[in-house]
Short mmCIF file of C-alpha atoms and ligand atoms in Angstrom, two decimals:
data_model
loop_
_atom_site.label_atom_id
_atom_site.label_comp_id
_atom_site.label_asym_id
_atom_site.label_seq_id
_atom_site.Cartn_x
_atom_site.Cartn_y
_atom_site.Cartn_z
CA MET A 1 -97.08 -183.95 -113.77
CA ILE A 2 -100.39 -184.62 -114.52
CA ALA A 3 -100.52 -188.66 -114.49
CA VAL A 4 -102.56 -191.71 -114.33
CA TYR A 5 -104.35 -194.27 -112.46
CA PRO A 6 -106.07 -197.03 -114.09
CA GLY A 7 -108.43 -199.76 -113.08
CA SER A 8 -111.62 -202.03 -112.46
CA PHE A 9 -112.02 -200.74 -109.14
CA ASP A 10 -115.43 -203.35 -108.93
CA PRO A 11 -115.55 -202.37 -106.07
CA VAL A 12 -112.34 -200.05 -104.58
CA THR A 13 -110.15 -201.58 -101.72
CA ASN A 14 -107.68 -199.83 -99.45
CA GLY A 15 -104.87 -201.16 -101.24
CA HIS A 16 -106.57 -199.26 -104.25
CA ILE A 17 -106.52 -196.28 -101.98
CA ASP A 18 -103.35 -196.18 -100.60
CA ILE A 19 -101.84 -196.01 -104.30
CA ILE A 20 -103.84 -193.07 -104.79
CA GLN A 21 -102.79 -191.56 -101.88
CA ARG A 22 -98.97 -191.57 -102.63
CA ALA A 23 -99.59 -191.15 -105.89
CA ALA A 24 -101.42 -188.19 -105.59
CA LYS A 25 -99.00 -186.71 -103.75
CA LEU A 26 -96.34 -187.18 -106.22
CA THR A 27 -98.17 -184.93 -108.74
CA ASP A 28 -99.78 -182.35 -109.83
CA THR A 29 -103.17 -184.23 -111.04
CA LEU A 30 -104.04 -187.76 -110.45
CA TYR A 31 -107.32 -189.02 -112.27
CA VAL A 32 -108.02 -192.34 -111.32
CA ALA A 33 -109.23 -193.74 -114.20
CA VAL A 34 -111.91 -196.42 -114.48
CA LEU A 35 -112.34 -198.86 -117.48
CA THR A 36 -115.52 -199.10 -118.39
CA ASN A 37 -114.88 -202.69 -120.61
CA PRO A 38 -118.15 -204.08 -120.64
CA SER A 39 -116.92 -207.67 -121.49
CA LYS A 40 -115.26 -207.76 -117.84
CA LYS A 41 -118.90 -208.23 -116.53
CA PRO A 42 -118.41 -206.19 -113.22
CA THR A 43 -120.08 -206.03 -110.09
CA PHE A 44 -120.03 -202.76 -110.13
CA THR A 45 -121.30 -200.30 -113.25
CA VAL A 46 -119.05 -197.92 -114.05
CA GLU A 47 -121.30 -195.21 -112.42
CA GLU A 48 -121.58 -197.58 -108.86
CA ARG A 49 -117.76 -197.68 -108.86
CA ILE A 50 -116.85 -193.98 -110.33
CA ASN A 51 -119.34 -192.35 -107.23
CA LEU A 52 -117.53 -194.67 -104.63
CA LEU A 53 -114.26 -193.19 -105.42
CA LYS A 54 -115.03 -189.89 -105.72
CA LYS A 55 -116.66 -190.52 -102.41
CA VAL A 56 -113.22 -191.91 -101.15
CA THR A 57 -110.56 -188.76 -102.88
CA GLU A 58 -112.83 -186.34 -102.09
CA ASP A 59 -110.74 -185.39 -99.50
CA ILE A 60 -107.70 -184.80 -101.92
CA PRO A 61 -107.93 -182.28 -103.53
CA ASN A 62 -105.85 -183.42 -106.46
CA VAL A 63 -108.02 -186.64 -107.83
CA LYS A 64 -109.86 -186.63 -110.48
CA VAL A 65 -112.16 -189.69 -110.91
CA GLU A 66 -113.26 -190.11 -114.79
CA PRO A 67 -114.56 -192.99 -116.63
CA PHE A 68 -112.58 -194.75 -119.50
CA SER A 69 -113.17 -197.20 -122.78
CA GLY A 70 -110.59 -198.02 -125.77
CA LEU A 71 -106.88 -197.85 -125.29
CA LEU A 72 -105.50 -196.65 -121.66
CA ILE A 73 -102.41 -195.02 -123.85
CA ASP A 74 -105.26 -193.05 -125.60
CA TYR A 75 -107.48 -191.87 -122.46
CA ALA A 76 -103.99 -191.40 -121.20
CA GLU A 77 -102.84 -188.73 -124.50
CA LYS A 78 -106.45 -186.78 -123.86
CA ILE A 79 -105.60 -186.01 -120.25
CA GLY A 80 -102.06 -185.15 -121.44
CA ALA A 81 -101.03 -187.06 -118.38
CA LYS A 82 -97.36 -189.05 -119.26
CA ILE A 83 -97.49 -191.29 -116.38
CA ILE A 84 -99.06 -194.00 -115.75
CA PHE A 85 -99.30 -195.45 -111.87
CA ARG A 86 -99.99 -199.11 -111.63
CA GLY A 87 -99.73 -201.08 -107.66
CA LEU A 88 -97.39 -203.81 -107.47
CA ARG A 89 -98.80 -206.29 -105.25
CA ALA A 90 -96.71 -209.80 -105.93
CA VAL A 91 -94.22 -211.66 -108.20
CA SER A 92 -98.11 -212.33 -109.25
CA ASP A 93 -99.01 -209.34 -110.51
CA TYR A 94 -95.43 -208.74 -112.26
CA GLU A 95 -96.05 -210.89 -115.18
CA TYR A 96 -99.11 -208.86 -117.22
CA GLU A 97 -98.47 -205.84 -115.73
CA LEU A 98 -94.65 -205.71 -117.12
CA GLN A 99 -96.59 -207.10 -120.87
CA MET A 100 -98.93 -204.27 -120.03
CA ALA A 101 -96.51 -201.84 -119.53
CA LEU A 102 -94.03 -202.39 -122.48
CA ALA A 103 -97.22 -202.99 -124.46
CA ASN A 104 -97.86 -199.27 -123.89
CA LYS A 105 -94.20 -198.18 -124.02
CA LYS A 106 -94.17 -199.69 -128.26
CA LEU A 107 -97.12 -197.57 -128.63
CA LYS A 108 -96.38 -194.25 -127.29
CA GLY A 109 -92.54 -193.84 -125.68
CA ASP A 110 -92.87 -190.86 -124.23
CA THR A 111 -95.88 -192.76 -121.63
CA GLU A 112 -93.19 -194.36 -118.73
CA THR A 113 -95.46 -196.50 -116.34
CA LEU A 114 -94.65 -196.09 -112.59
CA PHE A 115 -94.77 -198.70 -110.36
CA MET A 116 -96.14 -198.11 -106.18
CA VAL A 117 -95.00 -201.26 -104.72
CA SER A 118 -97.96 -201.77 -102.05
CA ASN A 119 -98.82 -201.09 -98.53
CA SER A 120 -97.78 -204.59 -96.93
CA LYS A 121 -100.88 -204.55 -94.83
CA TYR A 122 -102.60 -204.31 -98.23
CA SER A 123 -100.73 -206.64 -100.37
CA PHE A 124 -103.09 -209.60 -100.03
CA LEU A 125 -106.25 -207.56 -100.82
CA SER A 126 -107.84 -207.10 -104.90
CA SER A 127 -111.45 -206.71 -105.61
CA SER A 128 -112.26 -210.08 -106.31
CA LEU A 129 -111.00 -211.49 -102.94
CA VAL A 130 -113.08 -208.75 -101.40
CA LYS A 131 -115.96 -209.62 -103.31
CA GLU A 132 -115.72 -213.80 -102.28
CA ILE A 133 -115.27 -212.77 -99.08
CA ALA A 134 -118.75 -210.85 -98.66
CA THR A 135 -120.17 -214.08 -100.92
CA PHE A 136 -119.82 -216.49 -97.83
CA GLY A 137 -120.57 -213.54 -94.69
CA GLY A 138 -117.35 -212.70 -94.24
CA ASP A 139 -116.10 -209.70 -91.74
CA LEU A 140 -114.51 -207.21 -94.93
CA THR A 141 -113.78 -204.31 -91.45
CA GLY A 142 -109.91 -203.22 -92.91
CA MET A 143 -110.39 -204.38 -96.39
CA VAL A 144 -112.84 -201.57 -97.93
CA PRO A 145 -113.66 -198.26 -96.31
CA ASP A 146 -116.65 -199.39 -94.15
CA PHE A 147 -119.19 -197.43 -96.17
CA VAL A 148 -118.08 -199.71 -99.56
CA ILE A 149 -118.88 -202.68 -96.48
CA SER A 150 -123.28 -202.08 -97.06
CA GLU A 151 -121.92 -201.28 -100.81
CA VAL A 152 -120.30 -204.56 -101.08
CA GLU A 153 -123.13 -206.72 -98.86
CA ALA A 154 -125.94 -205.62 -100.66
CA LYS A 155 -124.96 -206.11 -104.11
CA ILE A 156 -124.12 -209.89 -103.06
CA LYS A 157 -127.04 -209.96 -101.51
CA ARG A 158 -128.77 -208.84 -104.79
CA ARG A 159 -126.63 -211.61 -107.22
P1 ADP B 1 -107.37 -204.40 -112.86
O1 ADP B 1 -108.46 -204.70 -113.43
O2 ADP B 1 -106.66 -203.09 -114.07
O3 ADP B 1 -106.14 -204.77 -113.01
P2 ADP B 1 -107.75 -203.58 -110.12
O4 ADP B 1 -108.95 -202.77 -110.33
O5 ADP B 1 -108.24 -204.93 -110.15
O6 ADP B 1 -107.51 -203.42 -111.73
O7 ADP B 1 -106.02 -202.79 -109.64
C1 ADP B 1 -105.96 -201.69 -110.03
C2 ADP B 1 -104.46 -201.42 -109.81
O8 ADP B 1 -104.84 -201.76 -108.82
C3 ADP B 1 -103.61 -202.15 -110.39
O9 ADP B 1 -102.15 -201.94 -110.84
C4 ADP B 1 -103.06 -203.54 -109.97
O10 ADP B 1 -101.99 -204.13 -109.60
C5 ADP B 1 -103.15 -202.57 -108.03
N1 ADP B 1 -103.77 -202.88 -106.83
C6 ADP B 1 -104.95 -203.71 -106.64
N2 ADP B 1 -105.25 -203.98 -105.50
C7 ADP B 1 -104.17 -203.42 -105.34
C8 ADP B 1 -104.01 -203.22 -103.67
N3 ADP B 1 -103.99 -203.91 -102.56
N4 ADP B 1 -102.49 -203.06 -103.19
C9 ADP B 1 -101.75 -202.27 -104.51
N5 ADP B 1 -101.96 -201.83 -105.57
C10 ADP B 1 -103.48 -202.05 -105.63
#
């Protein structure tokens, strides 16, 4: 079975990595699809986000990291994915995720969205929180991989 785990990953956090590791165990091929939508004004370019993801997933042979733009459902069809994985941290994620899942179901009925509950260790974590902590010089240990810490700090300093 082919599945896709889409997101902005701006930047990848340990919460994302936990979902990737668990989803990869359930699938033959897991595509980690990085949204290129420039209107979201990402901190890291799509190339930077892809490179970080490739590095953190290099030991998982059935994970592929690719960019995508436009409708997720069209990208899923192109790669032959019938499953969309999304992570759920808290009730606050639910409303938006439900809307997206129902919209995708309406657009293409044979593709299923599966929600994977966040590891409790990471349920507070988000890419924006990581950037906010870095802005004020906080310690990111345990929130993102060690090599990502320096990338985030360098990026925040340059802004
Ligand atoms: P998006 O902009 O699409 O919400 P994100 O990069 O923020 O993309 O997140 C991608 C996916 O990973 C989403 O399904 C989100 O709910 C999930 N996610 C984000 N942070 C965590 C976390 N700490 N634990 C589990 N899932 C997470």
